[in-house]
Tab-separated table of C-alpha atoms in Angstrom:
chain	number	residue	atom	x	y	z
Q	1	MET	CA	116.713	79.465	123.327
Q	2	GLU	CA	119.665	80.584	125.395
Q	3	ARG	CA	123.001	79.144	124.347
Q	4	LEU	CA	126.189	78.707	126.291
Q	5	VAL	CA	129.683	78.073	124.737
Q	6	LEU	CA	132.160	76.226	127.123
Q	7	ASP	CA	135.746	77.300	127.349
Q	8	ALA	CA	138.336	74.816	128.568
Q	9	GLY	CA	138.712	76.084	132.178
Q	10	PRO	CA	135.404	74.929	133.498
Q	11	LEU	CA	135.726	71.548	131.837
Q	12	ILE	CA	139.185	70.824	133.248
Q	13	ALA	CA	138.074	72.029	136.828
Q	14	LEU	CA	135.169	69.679	136.551
Q	15	VAL	CA	137.368	66.580	136.453
Q	16	SER	CA	140.428	67.824	138.282
Q	17	ARG	CA	139.671	67.613	142.035
Q	18	GLN	CA	142.895	69.628	142.717
Q	19	ASP	CA	141.827	72.442	140.747
Q	20	ARG	CA	140.867	75.567	142.743
Q	21	TYR	CA	137.823	75.964	140.690
Q	22	HIS	CA	136.564	72.390	141.012
Q	23	GLU	CA	133.644	73.216	143.260
Q	24	LEU	CA	132.771	76.156	141.154
Q	25	ALA	CA	132.668	73.859	137.979
Q	26	GLN	CA	130.626	71.294	139.738
Q	27	SER	CA	128.156	73.932	140.851
Q	28	GLY	CA	128.087	75.532	137.459
Q	29	PHE	CA	127.405	72.314	135.685
Q	30	THR	CA	124.444	71.476	137.861
Q	31	GLN	CA	122.995	74.950	137.008
Q	32	ILE	CA	123.419	74.875	133.321
Q	33	PRO	CA	120.473	72.662	132.422
Q	34	LYS	CA	118.097	75.236	134.024
Q	35	ALA	CA	119.621	78.318	132.466
Q	36	PHE	CA	120.523	77.064	128.945
Q	37	GLY	CA	118.841	75.198	126.163
Q	38	GLU	CA	121.960	74.452	124.198
Q	39	ILE	CA	125.450	73.799	125.400
Q	40	ILE	CA	128.097	74.297	122.685
Q	41	THR	CA	131.808	73.109	122.863
Q	42	PRO	CA	134.012	74.239	120.007
Q	43	LEU	CA	135.982	71.243	118.699
Q	44	PRO	CA	139.405	72.917	119.379
Q	45	ILE	CA	138.369	73.154	123.022
Q	46	VAL	CA	137.610	69.426	123.023
Q	47	PHE	CA	141.009	68.765	121.705
Q	48	GLU	CA	142.648	71.021	124.220
Q	49	VAL	CA	140.869	69.679	127.254
Q	50	TYR	CA	141.327	66.013	126.312
Q	51	LYS	CA	145.185	66.525	125.862
Q	52	PHE	CA	145.417	68.520	129.128
Q	53	VAL	CA	143.361	66.110	131.170
Q	54	SER	CA	145.004	63.040	129.716
Q	55	ARG	CA	148.383	64.365	130.734
Q	56	ARG	CA	147.589	65.953	134.048
Q	57	GLU	CA	144.890	63.592	135.424
Q	58	SER	CA	144.547	60.293	133.450
Q	59	ILE	CA	143.486	58.785	130.202
Q	60	GLN	CA	140.324	57.476	132.099
Q	61	ALA	CA	139.369	61.099	133.230
Q	62	ALA	CA	140.070	62.438	129.687
Q	63	GLN	CA	137.841	59.663	128.144
Q	64	PHE	CA	135.126	60.316	130.716
Q	65	LEU	CA	135.137	63.983	129.826
Q	66	LEU	CA	135.044	63.218	126.030
Q	67	THR	CA	132.113	61.010	126.489
Q	68	THR	CA	130.391	63.619	128.659
Q	69	LEU	CA	130.861	66.343	125.909
Q	70	GLN	CA	129.923	64.089	123.194
Q	71	THR	CA	126.627	63.114	125.098
Q	72	ASN	CA	125.671	66.525	126.715
Q	73	THR	CA	126.929	69.204	124.262
Q	74	VAL	CA	126.911	70.137	120.765
Q	75	ILE	CA	130.364	69.857	119.375
Q	76	GLN	CA	130.860	72.719	116.895
Q	77	THR	CA	133.324	72.060	114.152
Q	78	ILE	CA	135.359	74.733	112.716
Q	79	SER	CA	134.750	75.397	108.976
Q	80	PRO	CA	137.286	77.091	106.717
Q	81	THR	CA	135.215	80.350	107.099
Q	82	ASP	CA	135.450	80.004	110.838
Q	83	PHE	CA	139.203	79.624	110.600
Q	84	GLN	CA	139.365	82.645	108.465
Q	85	GLU	CA	137.485	84.491	111.300
Q	86	ILE	CA	139.957	82.991	113.827
Q	87	TYR	CA	142.828	83.942	111.780
Q	88	GLU	CA	141.621	87.615	111.402
Q	89	LEU	CA	140.843	87.939	114.932
Q	90	SER	CA	144.401	86.815	115.948
Q	91	ILE	CA	146.081	88.850	113.239
Q	92	ARG	CA	144.258	92.233	113.944
Q	93	SER	CA	144.777	91.972	117.714
Q	94	PRO	CA	148.535	91.479	118.022
Q	95	GLN	CA	148.515	92.690	121.697
Q	96	TRP	CA	146.129	89.958	122.647
Q	97	ARG	CA	147.617	86.866	124.230
Q	98	GLY	CA	145.028	84.343	123.654
Q	99	SER	CA	145.318	81.115	121.873
Q	100	LEU	CA	143.592	79.989	118.705
Q	101	GLU	CA	141.461	77.675	120.942
Q	102	ASP	CA	140.372	80.891	122.736
Q	103	ALA	CA	139.716	82.503	119.363
Q	104	SER	CA	137.443	79.611	118.435
Q	105	VAL	CA	135.397	80.312	121.544
Q	106	LEU	CA	134.967	83.793	120.639
Q	107	VAL	CA	134.078	83.158	117.024
Q	108	VAL	CA	131.552	80.417	117.870
Q	109	ALA	CA	130.062	82.537	120.706
Q	110	LYS	CA	129.397	85.361	118.311
Q	111	GLN	CA	127.962	83.191	115.458
Q	112	MET	CA	125.677	81.540	117.883
Q	113	GLN	CA	124.793	84.694	119.841
Q	114	ALA	CA	125.721	82.786	122.900
Q	115	LYS	CA	127.250	83.553	126.402
Q	116	VAL	CA	130.651	82.034	127.268
Q	117	TRP	CA	131.670	80.194	130.387
Q	118	THR	CA	135.238	80.663	131.251
Q	119	ILE	CA	137.400	80.683	134.351
Q	120	ASP	CA	140.253	82.611	133.125
Q	121	TYR	CA	139.033	85.910	131.917
Q	122	ARG	CA	142.519	87.343	131.028
Q	123	ASP	CA	142.338	85.872	127.498
Q	124	LEU	CA	138.699	86.199	126.746
Q	125	GLY	CA	138.028	89.324	128.686
Q	126	PHE	CA	140.112	91.259	126.368
Q	127	PHE	CA	137.031	91.363	123.993
Q	128	GLU	CA	134.337	93.520	125.474
Q	129	ASP	CA	131.565	92.367	123.107
Q	130	ILE	CA	131.418	89.020	124.594
Q	131	GLY	CA	128.734	88.138	127.201
Q	132	PHE	CA	129.890	85.827	130.056
Q	133	TRP	CA	128.044	83.493	132.321
Q	134	HIS	CA	128.925	83.455	135.989
Q	135	PRO	CA	127.357	80.459	137.927
């Protein structure tokens, strides 16, 4: 079964009509069910997206997105072992400018042997051993 890990960018673009990637996000989310058997959202991404959307769009948009994620994706929690991997990834790559949320996407993708869907490749593209999905 093919798996896909969602980063924040496509989720934000899906609910933000002003986002320049809004149409790409809409198109991508219609393609996902045909291409993947399991969609995974790391819990730190859920928190990041909820905060961003509630502040930039509305609480209603954030709640809609939260319900959509809860219903249609596997929310992957972060265990102490996962956090250790996130920590080590961040510490051993001081030139990397990604966030801990980004690191959670990388760790979950590696564990699940999944591709990643992101919009901003600056942060995640730093790591060449990650497979990306492009709708």
